[in-house]
Amino acid sequence: MPSVSVLLTVLRELTTNERSPRVNEPDLVMDDPEKVAAYTRAGREDGVMAPVYLYHCAQICEVIRPGDTVIDLGCGPATQLAMVARLNPETQFIGLDLSREMLQRAQSHVEEQDLNNVELRQADITDLAFLQENSVEAVISTMVLHHLPNVDALGKTFAEIGRVLKPYGGLYLVDFGHLRSEKSINYFAYQYVDRQPELFTLDYLYSLRAAFQRDEFKRLAEKYLSGHTRIYSTFLMPFMVAIKSPPRANGDPQVRERLAHIKSRLPDYHKTDLLDLCTFFRLGGLKSALLFP
Ligand SMILES: C[S@@+](CC[C@H](N)C(=O)[O-])C[C@H]1O[C@@H](n2cnc3c(N)ncnc32)[C@H](O)[C@@H]1O
């Protein structure tokens, strides 16, 4: 059961007349070494983002297959990417990011984990000219799109995804959605202030302020992405928005087991967060078949 403060936030979002403006991230590309370090620390698999990484990992595992080439747009320090790559050793991944600092972190992380199915490349996700039309089996992206400067750049990114993805390819794009009230944005940003470095809290606040509207995602997905993908958001309040293709994998039992193992090792407060995220997405139409069969 979500906490009273979450339910009050939902109520505020449903009733407010406020329309908080979108404010660009101060660092569109994350190059500042201190911020990169804070994001990396909070983001490692036992950090504050652990339940979110696990949730997205399970969603991604549904849309990729052995033998695929998968592009990860804005891989950052590769925490998410390495987690998915470890569970899918027969799939090849290419992580793209514009930030050298992030790519260096990503490279060390991939080497520490001894992964030989991950390649990293410096690239701008709004221009994937190095990839041919219909050349990749799946595209994934987690918590990146709000870094784009405007809706035009978001449209260019979606157009590029539509161009490089093979017909009926796998897709899982997820990001924050724009909340109406500044108070709701502050609520989420400061919710775990005691569990995370201050720089990470600020980064989270800026991310929520920079989030695009659900309707903007929907319009661009309809224009550029194949008709078989669908848009989902957390129930009643689009705190998170996901665009996903139908599942392409039939739930490898080994992947299920390993996801269940990771879930079982989460501390109780992370298990609660994971369940909340699953519940809000499930009520918004998106199931997590591998985590909660
Ligand atoms: C918040 S991090 C997310 C990293 C990772 N996907 C995750 O889930 O932890 C956003 C990343 O997007 C990268 N980024 C922002 N704009 C980009 C662009 N136009 N092209 C490529 N990467 C970009 C940033 O440098 C940063 O590493």
PDB file of C-alpha atoms and ligand atoms in Angstrom:
ATOM      1  CA  MET A   1       0.000   0.000   0.000  1.00  0.00           C
ATOM      2  CA  PRO A   2       1.571   3.352  -1.065  1.00  0.00           C
ATOM      3  CA  SER A   3       2.267   5.783   1.791  1.00  0.00           C
ATOM      4  CA  VAL A   4      -0.184   8.539   2.760  1.00  0.00           C
ATOM      5  CA  SER A   5       2.230  11.184   1.438  1.00  0.00           C
ATOM      6  CA  VAL A   6       2.317   9.497  -1.999  1.00  0.00           C
ATOM      7  CA  LEU A   7      -1.488   9.329  -2.050  1.00  0.00           C
ATOM      8  CA  LEU A   8      -1.683  13.031  -1.083  1.00  0.00           C
ATOM      9  CA  THR A   9       0.713  13.855  -3.905  1.00  0.00           C
ATOM     10  CA  VAL A  10      -1.513  11.967  -6.354  1.00  0.00           C
ATOM     11  CA  LEU A  11      -4.519  13.899  -5.059  1.00  0.00           C
ATOM     12  CA  ARG A  12      -2.706  17.215  -5.451  1.00  0.00           C
ATOM     13  CA  GLU A  13      -1.727  16.361  -9.035  1.00  0.00           C
ATOM     14  CA  LEU A  14      -5.323  15.476  -9.875  1.00  0.00           C
ATOM     15  CA  THR A  15      -6.829  18.646  -8.439  1.00  0.00           C
ATOM     16  CA  THR A  16      -4.264  21.400  -8.939  1.00  0.00           C
ATOM     17  CA  ASN A  17      -4.632  24.165 -11.545  1.00  0.00           C
ATOM     18  CA  GLU A  18      -0.891  24.720 -11.512  1.00  0.00           C
ATOM     19  CA  ARG A  19       1.148  23.871 -14.632  1.00  0.00           C
ATOM     20  CA  SER A  20       4.798  23.946 -13.599  1.00  0.00           C
ATOM     21  CA  PRO A  21       7.038  24.993 -16.523  1.00  0.00           C
ATOM     22  CA  ARG A  22       9.663  22.706 -18.030  1.00  0.00           C
ATOM     23  CA  VAL A  23      13.141  23.911 -17.015  1.00  0.00           C
ATOM     24  CA  ASN A  24      16.177  22.502 -18.851  1.00  0.00           C
ATOM     25  CA  GLU A  25      18.719  20.519 -16.843  1.00  0.00           C
ATOM     26  CA  PRO A  26      21.710  22.746 -15.933  1.00  0.00           C
ATOM     27  CA  ASP A  27      23.974  19.975 -17.323  1.00  0.00           C
ATOM     28  CA  LEU A  28      22.366  18.515 -20.410  1.00  0.00           C
ATOM     29  CA  VAL A  29      25.334  16.224 -20.860  1.00  0.00           C
ATOM     30  CA  MET A  30      26.651  14.990 -17.494  1.00  0.00           C
ATOM     31  CA  ASP A  31      30.344  15.886 -17.590  1.00  0.00           C
ATOM     32  CA  ASP A  32      30.979  17.373 -14.132  1.00  0.00           C
ATOM     33  CA  PRO A  33      33.214  14.780 -12.350  1.00  0.00           C
ATOM     34  CA  GLU A  34      31.635  15.396  -8.906  1.00  0.00           C
ATOM     35  CA  LYS A  35      28.085  15.028 -10.228  1.00  0.00           C
ATOM     36  CA  VAL A  36      29.041  11.977 -12.252  1.00  0.00           C
ATOM     37  CA  ALA A  37      30.557  10.428  -9.097  1.00  0.00           C
ATOM     38  CA  ALA A  38      27.403  11.192  -7.032  1.00  0.00           C
ATOM     39  CA  TYR A  39      25.146   9.762  -9.746  1.00  0.00           C
ATOM     40  CA  THR A  40      27.329   6.682 -10.101  1.00  0.00           C
ATOM     41  CA  ARG A  41      27.432   6.026  -6.330  1.00  0.00           C
ATOM     42  CA  ALA A  42      23.703   6.469  -5.837  1.00  0.00           C
ATOM     43  CA  GLY A  43      23.115   4.446  -8.929  1.00  0.00           C
ATOM     44  CA  ARG A  44      25.153   1.326  -8.264  1.00  0.00           C
ATOM     45  CA  GLU A  45      23.023  -1.722  -7.778  1.00  0.00           C
ATOM     46  CA  ASP A  46      22.813  -1.398  -3.984  1.00  0.00           C
ATOM     47  CA  GLY A  47      22.301   2.404  -4.077  1.00  0.00           C
ATOM     48  CA  VAL A  48      19.137   4.474  -3.827  1.00  0.00           C
ATOM     49  CA  MET A  49      18.119   3.616  -7.390  1.00  0.00           C
ATOM     50  CA  ALA A  50      18.376  -0.162  -6.896  1.00  0.00           C
ATOM     51  CA  PRO A  51      14.608  -0.872  -7.107  1.00  0.00           C
ATOM     52  CA  VAL A  52      14.230   1.315 -10.191  1.00  0.00           C
ATOM     53  CA  TYR A  53      17.139  -0.407 -11.926  1.00  0.00           C
ATOM     54  CA  LEU A  54      15.691  -3.807 -11.117  1.00  0.00           C
ATOM     55  CA  TYR A  55      12.250  -2.793 -12.412  1.00  0.00           C
ATOM     56  CA  HIS A  56      13.631  -1.493 -15.726  1.00  0.00           C
ATOM     57  CA  CYS A  57      15.976  -4.477 -16.045  1.00  0.00           C
ATOM     58  CA  ALA A  58      13.012  -6.861 -15.893  1.00  0.00           C
ATOM     59  CA  GLN A  59      11.075  -4.799 -18.456  1.00  0.00           C
ATOM     60  CA  ILE A  60      14.082  -4.726 -20.803  1.00  0.00           C
ATOM     61  CA  CYS A  61      14.588  -8.514 -20.489  1.00  0.00           C
ATOM     62  CA  GLU A  62      11.088  -8.954 -21.965  1.00  0.00           C
ATOM     63  CA  VAL A  63      11.882  -7.092 -25.202  1.00  0.00           C
ATOM     64  CA  ILE A  64      15.328  -8.477 -26.065  1.00  0.00           C
ATOM     65  CA  ARG A  65      16.464 -11.876 -27.340  1.00  0.00           C
ATOM     66  CA  PRO A  66      19.699 -13.848 -27.615  1.00  0.00           C
ATOM     67  CA  GLY A  67      21.519 -12.826 -30.804  1.00  0.00           C
ATOM     68  CA  ASP A  68      20.079  -9.287 -30.804  1.00  0.00           C
ATOM     69  CA  THR A  69      22.087  -6.115 -31.127  1.00  0.00           C
ATOM     70  CA  VAL A  70      20.651  -3.665 -28.600  1.00  0.00           C
ATOM     71  CA  ILE A  71      21.390   0.059 -28.453  1.00  0.00           C
ATOM     72  CA  ASP A  72      21.224   1.778 -25.047  1.00  0.00           C
ATOM     73  CA  LEU A  73      20.644   5.516 -25.544  1.00  0.00           C
ATOM     74  CA  GLY A  74      22.436   7.534 -22.835  1.00  0.00           C
ATOM     75  CA  CYS A  75      23.980   4.630 -20.927  1.00  0.00           C
ATOM     76  CA  GLY A  76      25.643   6.895 -18.309  1.00  0.00           C
ATOM     77  CA  PRO A  77      27.815   4.876 -15.885  1.00  0.00           C
ATOM     78  CA  ALA A  78      26.350   1.635 -17.323  1.00  0.00           C
ATOM     79  CA  THR A  79      24.832   0.394 -14.062  1.00  0.00           C
ATOM     80  CA  GLN A  80      21.571  -0.429 -15.805  1.00  0.00           C
ATOM     81  CA  LEU A  81      23.278  -1.611 -18.960  1.00  0.00           C
ATOM     82  CA  ALA A  82      25.698  -3.954 -17.134  1.00  0.00           C
ATOM     83  CA  MET A  83      22.857  -5.437 -15.089  1.00  0.00           C
ATOM     84  CA  VAL A  84      20.898  -6.282 -18.243  1.00  0.00           C
ATOM     85  CA  ALA A  85      24.012  -7.467 -20.107  1.00  0.00           C
ATOM     86  CA  ARG A  86      24.963  -9.846 -17.279  1.00  0.00           C
ATOM     87  CA  LEU A  87      21.549 -11.511 -17.424  1.00  0.00           C
ATOM     88  CA  ASN A  88      21.620 -11.737 -21.224  1.00  0.00           C
ATOM     89  CA  PRO A  89      25.109 -12.945 -22.180  1.00  0.00           C
ATOM     90  CA  GLU A  90      24.040 -13.998 -25.705  1.00  0.00           C
ATOM     91  CA  THR A  91      22.855 -10.466 -26.578  1.00  0.00           C
ATOM     92  CA  GLN A  92      25.208  -7.737 -27.821  1.00  0.00           C
ATOM     93  CA  PHE A  93      24.829  -4.227 -26.362  1.00  0.00           C
ATOM     94  CA  ILE A  94      26.103  -0.864 -27.545  1.00  0.00           C
ATOM     95  CA  GLY A  95      25.918   1.867 -24.916  1.00  0.00           C
ATOM     96  CA  LEU A  96      25.898   5.438 -26.252  1.00  0.00           C
ATOM     97  CA  ASP A  97      26.603   8.604 -24.296  1.00  0.00           C
ATOM     98  CA  LEU A  98      27.934  12.056 -25.114  1.00  0.00           C
ATOM     99  CA  SER A  99      29.825  12.434 -21.843  1.00  0.00           C
ATOM    100  CA  ARG A 100      33.439  11.186 -21.791  1.00  0.00           C
ATOM    101  CA  GLU A 101      33.405  11.217 -18.003  1.00  0.00           C
ATOM    102  CA  MET A 102      30.351   8.912 -17.948  1.00  0.00           C
ATOM    103  CA  LEU A 103      31.836   6.650 -20.605  1.00  0.00           C
ATOM    104  CA  GLN A 104      35.029   6.248 -18.555  1.00  0.00           C
ATOM    105  CA  ARG A 105      32.938   5.187 -15.532  1.00  0.00           C
ATOM    106  CA  ALA A 106      30.960   2.873 -17.769  1.00  0.00           C
ATOM    107  CA  GLN A 107      34.129   1.308 -19.201  1.00  0.00           C
ATOM    108  CA  SER A 108      35.544   0.588 -15.722  1.00  0.00           C
ATOM    109  CA  HIS A 109      32.227  -0.884 -14.604  1.00  0.00           C
ATOM    110  CA  VAL A 110      31.975  -3.160 -17.647  1.00  0.00           C
ATOM    111  CA  GLU A 111      35.608  -4.299 -17.157  1.00  0.00           C
ATOM    112  CA  GLU A 112      35.114  -4.925 -13.419  1.00  0.00           C
ATOM    113  CA  GLN A 113      32.192  -7.161 -14.290  1.00  0.00           C
ATOM    114  CA  ASP A 114      34.144  -8.947 -16.998  1.00  0.00           C
ATOM    115  CA  LEU A 115      31.406  -8.410 -19.556  1.00  0.00           C
ATOM    116  CA  ASN A 116      32.345  -9.142 -23.141  1.00  0.00           C
ATOM    117  CA  ASN A 117      28.961  -8.313 -24.702  1.00  0.00           C
ATOM    118  CA  VAL A 118      29.053  -4.533 -24.124  1.00  0.00           C
ATOM    119  CA  GLU A 119      30.598  -1.927 -26.395  1.00  0.00           C
ATOM    120  CA  LEU A 120      30.596   1.772 -25.529  1.00  0.00           C
ATOM    121  CA  ARG A 121      30.640   4.665 -27.912  1.00  0.00           C
ATOM    122  CA  GLN A 122      30.561   8.449 -27.670  1.00  0.00           C
ATOM    123  CA  ALA A 123      27.497   9.562 -29.638  1.00  0.00           C
ATOM    124  CA  ASP A 124      24.615  12.022 -29.606  1.00  0.00           C
ATOM    125  CA  ILE A 125      21.294  10.205 -29.345  1.00  0.00           C
ATOM    126  CA  THR A 126      19.600  12.785 -31.579  1.00  0.00           C
ATOM    127  CA  ASP A 127      21.851  11.734 -34.487  1.00  0.00           C
ATOM    128  CA  LEU A 128      22.544   8.022 -34.972  1.00  0.00           C
ATOM    129  CA  ALA A 129      24.010   8.470 -38.478  1.00  0.00           C
ATOM    130  CA  PHE A 130      26.635   5.779 -37.782  1.00  0.00           C
ATOM    131  CA  LEU A 131      23.802   3.209 -37.724  1.00  0.00           C
ATOM    132  CA  GLN A 132      22.030   2.050 -40.875  1.00  0.00           C
ATOM    133  CA  GLU A 133      18.285   1.970 -41.369  1.00  0.00           C
ATOM    134  CA  ASN A 134      16.621  -1.156 -39.865  1.00  0.00           C
ATOM    135  CA  SER A 135      19.913  -2.344 -38.409  1.00  0.00           C
ATOM    136  CA  VAL A 136      19.236  -3.066 -34.718  1.00  0.00           C
ATOM    137  CA  GLU A 137      16.877  -5.519 -33.079  1.00  0.00           C
ATOM    138  CA  ALA A 138      16.165  -3.451 -29.982  1.00  0.00           C
ATOM    139  CA  VAL A 139      16.544   0.041 -28.505  1.00  0.00           C
ATOM    140  CA  ILE A 140      16.459   0.822 -24.795  1.00  0.00           C
ATOM    141  CA  SER A 141      16.858   4.024 -22.799  1.00  0.00           C
ATOM    142  CA  THR A 142      16.399   4.725 -19.102  1.00  0.00           C
ATOM    143  CA  MET A 143      16.062   8.134 -17.462  1.00  0.00           C
ATOM    144  CA  VAL A 144      17.772  10.061 -20.284  1.00  0.00           C
ATOM    145  CA  LEU A 145      15.260  11.866 -22.473  1.00  0.00           C
ATOM    146  CA  HIS A 146      14.697  14.746 -20.015  1.00  0.00           C
ATOM    147  CA  HIS A 147      18.326  15.731 -20.695  1.00  0.00           C
ATOM    148  CA  LEU A 148      17.376  16.798 -24.214  1.00  0.00           C
ATOM    149  CA  PRO A 149      17.083  20.567 -24.627  1.00  0.00           C
ATOM    150  CA  ASN A 150      13.608  20.726 -26.193  1.00  0.00           C
ATOM    151  CA  VAL A 151      10.758  18.863 -27.891  1.00  0.00           C
ATOM    152  CA  ASP A 152      12.510  19.197 -31.280  1.00  0.00           C
ATOM    153  CA  ALA A 153      15.474  17.206 -29.947  1.00  0.00           C
ATOM    154  CA  LEU A 154      13.074  14.635 -28.497  1.00  0.00           C
ATOM    155  CA  GLY A 155      11.417  14.352 -31.925  1.00  0.00           C
ATOM    156  CA  LYS A 156      14.820  13.890 -33.633  1.00  0.00           C
ATOM    157  CA  THR A 157      15.653  11.109 -31.158  1.00  0.00           C
ATOM    158  CA  PHE A 158      12.354   9.324 -31.777  1.00  0.00           C
ATOM    159  CA  ALA A 159      12.813   9.706 -35.555  1.00  0.00           C
ATOM    160  CA  GLU A 160      16.279   8.133 -35.259  1.00  0.00           C
ATOM    161  CA  ILE A 161      14.918   5.244 -33.184  1.00  0.00           C
ATOM    162  CA  GLY A 162      12.205   4.681 -35.793  1.00  0.00           C
ATOM    163  CA  ARG A 163      14.843   4.688 -38.542  1.00  0.00           C
ATOM    164  CA  VAL A 164      17.396   2.284 -37.013  1.00  0.00           C
ATOM    165  CA  LEU A 165      15.022  -0.189 -35.345  1.00  0.00           C
ATOM    166  CA  LYS A 166      14.068  -3.280 -37.369  1.00  0.00           C
ATOM    167  CA  PRO A 167      10.334  -3.853 -37.957  1.00  0.00           C
ATOM    168  CA  TYR A 168       8.780  -5.404 -34.841  1.00  0.00           C
ATOM    169  CA  GLY A 169      11.996  -4.729 -32.953  1.00  0.00           C
ATOM    170  CA  GLY A 170      12.117  -4.481 -29.169  1.00  0.00           C
ATOM    171  CA  LEU A 171      11.708  -1.121 -27.497  1.00  0.00           C
ATOM    172  CA  TYR A 172      11.748   0.075 -23.912  1.00  0.00           C
ATOM    173  CA  LEU A 173      12.135   3.818 -23.333  1.00  0.00           C
ATOM    174  CA  VAL A 174      11.424   5.127 -19.873  1.00  0.00           C
ATOM    175  CA  ASP A 175      11.750   8.526 -18.279  1.00  0.00           C
ATOM    176  CA  PHE A 176      10.125  10.883 -15.810  1.00  0.00           C
ATOM    177  CA  GLY A 177       6.904  12.555 -16.885  1.00  0.00           C
ATOM    178  CA  HIS A 178       6.262  16.219 -16.058  1.00  0.00           C
ATOM    179  CA  LEU A 179       4.263  16.769 -12.870  1.00  0.00           C
ATOM    180  CA  ARG A 180       1.859  19.675 -12.609  1.00  0.00           C
ATOM    181  CA  SER A 181       2.755  21.061  -9.248  1.00  0.00           C
ATOM    182  CA  GLU A 182       6.180  22.243  -8.085  1.00  0.00           C
ATOM    183  CA  LYS A 183       5.250  20.907  -4.647  1.00  0.00           C
ATOM    184  CA  SER A 184       4.855  17.371  -6.066  1.00  0.00           C
ATOM    185  CA  ILE A 185       8.212  17.707  -7.847  1.00  0.00           C
ATOM    186  CA  ASN A 186       9.821  18.751  -4.558  1.00  0.00           C
ATOM    187  CA  TYR A 187       8.116  15.898  -2.724  1.00  0.00           C
ATOM    188  CA  PHE A 188       9.682  13.255  -4.983  1.00  0.00           C
ATOM    189  CA  ALA A 189      13.089  14.980  -5.163  1.00  0.00           C
ATOM    190  CA  TYR A 190      13.455  15.203  -1.380  1.00  0.00           C
ATOM    191  CA  GLN A 191      11.664  11.940  -0.510  1.00  0.00           C
ATOM    192  CA  TYR A 192      14.938  10.066   0.155  1.00  0.00           C
ATOM    193  CA  VAL A 193      17.144  12.984   1.090  1.00  0.00           C
ATOM    194  CA  ASP A 194      18.576  11.061   4.065  1.00  0.00           C
ATOM    195  CA  ARG A 195      19.554   8.049   1.917  1.00  0.00           C
ATOM    196  CA  GLN A 196      21.478   9.822  -0.824  1.00  0.00           C
ATOM    197  CA  PRO A 197      24.222  12.422  -1.419  1.00  0.00           C
ATOM    198  CA  GLU A 198      23.011  16.043  -1.647  1.00  0.00           C
ATOM    199  CA  LEU A 199      24.271  16.376  -5.216  1.00  0.00           C
ATOM    200  CA  PHE A 200      22.114  13.420  -6.219  1.00  0.00           C
ATOM    201  CA  THR A 201      19.013  15.006  -4.613  1.00  0.00           C
ATOM    202  CA  LEU A 202      19.641  18.187  -6.605  1.00  0.00           C
ATOM    203  CA  ASP A 203      20.217  16.202  -9.779  1.00  0.00           C
ATOM    204  CA  TYR A 204      16.897  14.418  -9.170  1.00  0.00           C
ATOM    205  CA  LEU A 205      15.106  17.770  -8.616  1.00  0.00           C
ATOM    206  CA  TYR A 206      16.509  19.166 -11.886  1.00  0.00           C
ATOM    207  CA  SER A 207      15.539  15.957 -13.706  1.00  0.00           C
ATOM    208  CA  LEU A 208      11.913  16.188 -12.576  1.00  0.00           C
ATOM    209  CA  ARG A 209      11.755  19.864 -13.577  1.00  0.00           C
ATOM    210  CA  ALA A 210      13.170  19.007 -17.010  1.00  0.00           C
ATOM    211  CA  ALA A 211      10.776  16.112 -17.665  1.00  0.00           C
ATOM    212  CA  PHE A 212       8.645  16.218 -20.822  1.00  0.00           C
ATOM    213  CA  GLN A 213       4.856  15.981 -20.781  1.00  0.00           C
ATOM    214  CA  ARG A 214       3.236  12.585 -21.279  1.00  0.00           C
ATOM    215  CA  ASP A 215       1.345  14.033 -24.270  1.00  0.00           C
ATOM    216  CA  GLU A 216       4.605  15.083 -25.918  1.00  0.00           C
ATOM    217  CA  PHE A 217       5.927  11.520 -25.638  1.00  0.00           C
ATOM    218  CA  LYS A 218       2.629  10.169 -26.964  1.00  0.00           C
ATOM    219  CA  ARG A 219       2.482  12.480 -29.988  1.00  0.00           C
ATOM    220  CA  LEU A 220       6.084  11.755 -31.004  1.00  0.00           C
ATOM    221  CA  ALA A 221       5.744   8.010 -30.424  1.00  0.00           C
ATOM    222  CA  GLU A 222       2.678   7.965 -32.702  1.00  0.00           C
ATOM    223  CA  LYS A 223       4.518   9.980 -35.350  1.00  0.00           C
ATOM    224  CA  TYR A 224       7.856   8.144 -35.406  1.00  0.00           C
ATOM    225  CA  LEU A 225       7.591   4.756 -33.735  1.00  0.00           C
ATOM    226  CA  SER A 226       5.960   1.650 -35.053  1.00  0.00           C
ATOM    227  CA  GLY A 227       2.272   1.192 -34.283  1.00  0.00           C
ATOM    228  CA  HIS A 228       2.955  -1.910 -32.211  1.00  0.00           C
ATOM    229  CA  THR A 229       4.567   0.109 -29.389  1.00  0.00           C
ATOM    230  CA  ARG A 230       2.421   1.485 -26.568  1.00  0.00           C
ATOM    231  CA  ILE A 231       2.778   4.302 -24.086  1.00  0.00           C
ATOM    232  CA  TYR A 232       2.199   3.707 -20.371  1.00  0.00           C
ATOM    233  CA  SER A 233       2.468   5.874 -17.318  1.00  0.00           C
ATOM    234  CA  THR A 234       2.190   5.437 -13.587  1.00  0.00           C
ATOM    235  CA  PHE A 235      -1.469   5.442 -12.556  1.00  0.00           C
ATOM    236  CA  LEU A 236      -3.271   8.805 -12.224  1.00  0.00           C
ATOM    237  CA  MET A 237      -0.013  10.761 -12.151  1.00  0.00           C
ATOM    238  CA  PRO A 238       2.635  10.375 -14.906  1.00  0.00           C
ATOM    239  CA  PHE A 239       5.577  10.392 -12.531  1.00  0.00           C
ATOM    240  CA  MET A 240       7.161   7.908 -14.937  1.00  0.00           C
ATOM    241  CA  VAL A 241       6.337   7.285 -18.589  1.00  0.00           C
ATOM    242  CA  ALA A 242       7.366   4.201 -20.585  1.00  0.00           C
ATOM    243  CA  ILE A 243       7.095   3.371 -24.261  1.00  0.00           C
ATOM    244  CA  LYS A 244       7.316  -0.352 -24.820  1.00  0.00           C
ATOM    245  CA  SER A 245       6.970  -2.891 -27.606  1.00  0.00           C
ATOM    246  CA  PRO A 246       5.181  -6.185 -26.941  1.00  0.00           C
ATOM    247  CA  PRO A 247       7.384  -8.823 -25.257  1.00  0.00           C
ATOM    248  CA  ARG A 248       9.696 -10.673 -27.663  1.00  0.00           C
ATOM    249  CA  ALA A 249      11.189 -13.168 -25.216  1.00  0.00           C
ATOM    250  CA  ASN A 250       9.258 -15.954 -23.590  1.00  0.00           C
ATOM    251  CA  GLY A 251      10.612 -15.529 -20.107  1.00  0.00           C
ATOM    252  CA  ASP A 252      13.794 -17.610 -19.875  1.00  0.00           C
ATOM    253  CA  PRO A 253      13.486 -19.360 -16.454  1.00  0.00           C
ATOM    254  CA  GLN A 254      17.137 -18.542 -15.675  1.00  0.00           C
ATOM    255  CA  VAL A 255      16.484 -14.827 -16.156  1.00  0.00           C
ATOM    256  CA  ARG A 256      13.399 -15.053 -13.925  1.00  0.00           C
ATOM    257  CA  GLU A 257      15.389 -16.840 -11.238  1.00  0.00           C
ATOM    258  CA  ARG A 258      18.186 -14.316 -11.300  1.00  0.00           C
ATOM    259  CA  LEU A 259      15.754 -11.391 -11.142  1.00  0.00           C
ATOM    260  CA  ALA A 260      14.008 -13.079  -8.201  1.00  0.00           C
ATOM    261  CA  HIS A 261      17.377 -13.518  -6.513  1.00  0.00           C
ATOM    262  CA  ILE A 262      18.257  -9.823  -6.924  1.00  0.00           C
ATOM    263  CA  LYS A 263      14.793  -8.897  -5.632  1.00  0.00           C
ATOM    264  CA  SER A 264      15.168 -11.144  -2.584  1.00  0.00           C
ATOM    265  CA  ARG A 265      18.412  -9.412  -1.613  1.00  0.00           C
ATOM    266  CA  LEU A 266      16.961  -5.892  -1.603  1.00  0.00           C
ATOM    267  CA  PRO A 267      16.533  -4.314   1.817  1.00  0.00           C
ATOM    268  CA  ASP A 268      12.885  -4.057   2.930  1.00  0.00           C
ATOM    269  CA  TYR A 269      12.582  -0.317   2.164  1.00  0.00           C
ATOM    270  CA  HIS A 270      13.727  -0.992  -1.426  1.00  0.00           C
ATOM    271  CA  LYS A 271      11.292  -3.901  -1.726  1.00  0.00           C
ATOM    272  CA  THR A 272       8.505  -1.465  -0.764  1.00  0.00           C
ATOM    273  CA  ASP A 273       9.650   1.056  -3.391  1.00  0.00           C
ATOM    274  CA  LEU A 274       9.789  -1.687  -6.018  1.00  0.00           C
ATOM    275  CA  LEU A 275       6.290  -2.855  -5.178  1.00  0.00           C
ATOM    276  CA  ASP A 276       4.976   0.744  -5.315  1.00  0.00           C
ATOM    277  CA  LEU A 277       6.545   1.301  -8.735  1.00  0.00           C
ATOM    278  CA  CYS A 278       5.128  -2.008 -10.013  1.00  0.00           C
ATOM    279  CA  THR A 279       1.694  -1.230  -8.600  1.00  0.00           C
ATOM    280  CA  PHE A 280       1.511   2.280 -10.083  1.00  0.00           C
ATOM    281  CA  PHE A 281       2.687   1.041 -13.496  1.00  0.00           C
ATOM    282  CA  ARG A 282       0.430  -2.040 -13.396  1.00  0.00           C
ATOM    283  CA  LEU A 283      -2.590   0.137 -12.645  1.00  0.00           C
ATOM    284  CA  GLY A 284      -1.437   2.283 -15.572  1.00  0.00           C
ATOM    285  CA  GLY A 285      -1.573  -0.835 -17.802  1.00  0.00           C
ATOM    286  CA  LEU A 286       2.056  -1.992 -17.728  1.00  0.00           C
ATOM    287  CA  LYS A 287       2.653  -5.356 -16.074  1.00  0.00           C
ATOM    288  CA  SER A 288       6.009  -6.633 -14.911  1.00  0.00           C
ATOM    289  CA  ALA A 289       5.599 -10.287 -15.850  1.00  0.00           C
ATOM    290  CA  LEU A 290       9.145 -11.353 -14.983  1.00  0.00           C
ATOM    291  CA  LEU A 291       9.242  -9.761 -11.512  1.00  0.00           C
ATOM    292  CA  PHE A 292       5.655 -10.292 -10.387  1.00  0.00           C
ATOM    293  CA  PRO A 293       4.273 -13.185 -12.450  1.00  0.00           C
TER     294      PRO A 293
HETATM  295  C1  LIG B   1      20.546  10.477 -15.841  1.00  0.00           C
HETATM  296  S1  LIG B   1      21.765   9.726 -16.826  1.00  0.00           S
HETATM  297  C2  LIG B   1      21.024   8.122 -17.121  1.00  0.00           C
HETATM  298  C3  LIG B   1      22.059   7.066 -17.313  1.00  0.00           C
HETATM  299  C4  LIG B   1      21.538   5.628 -17.424  1.00  0.00           C
HETATM  300  N1  LIG B   1      20.701   5.406 -18.578  1.00  0.00           N
HETATM  301  C5  LIG B   1      20.815   5.176 -16.163  1.00  0.00           C
HETATM  302  O1  LIG B   1      19.650   4.758 -16.254  1.00  0.00           O
HETATM  303  O2  LIG B   1      21.425   5.243 -15.102  1.00  0.00           O
HETATM  304  C6  LIG B   1      21.547  10.551 -18.380  1.00  0.00           C
HETATM  305  C7  LIG B   1      22.701  10.341 -19.337  1.00  0.00           C
HETATM  306  O3  LIG B   1      22.335  10.835 -20.642  1.00  0.00           O
HETATM  307  C8  LIG B   1      23.478  11.424 -21.237  1.00  0.00           C
HETATM  308  N2  LIG B   1      23.045  12.337 -22.332  1.00  0.00           N
HETATM  309  C9  LIG B   1      22.367  13.497 -22.220  1.00  0.00           C
HETATM  310  N3  LIG B   1      22.111  14.018 -23.441  1.00  0.00           N
HETATM  311  C10 LIG B   1      22.645  13.148 -24.339  1.00  0.00           C
HETATM  312  C11 LIG B   1      22.703  13.130 -25.758  1.00  0.00           C
HETATM  313  N4  LIG B   1      22.152  14.094 -26.501  1.00  0.00           N
HETATM  314  N5  LIG B   1      23.307  12.079 -26.353  1.00  0.00           N
HETATM  315  C12 LIG B   1      23.882  11.093 -25.615  1.00  0.00           C
HETATM  316  N6  LIG B   1      23.858  11.066 -24.275  1.00  0.00           N
HETATM  317  C13 LIG B   1      23.240  12.073 -23.636  1.00  0.00           C
HETATM  318  C14 LIG B   1      24.156  12.116 -20.065  1.00  0.00           C
HETATM  319  O4  LIG B   1      25.504  12.417 -20.331  1.00  0.00           O
HETATM  320  C15 LIG B   1      23.976  11.084 -18.947  1.00  0.00           C
HETATM  321  O5  LIG B   1      25.035  10.172 -18.905  1.00  0.00           O
END
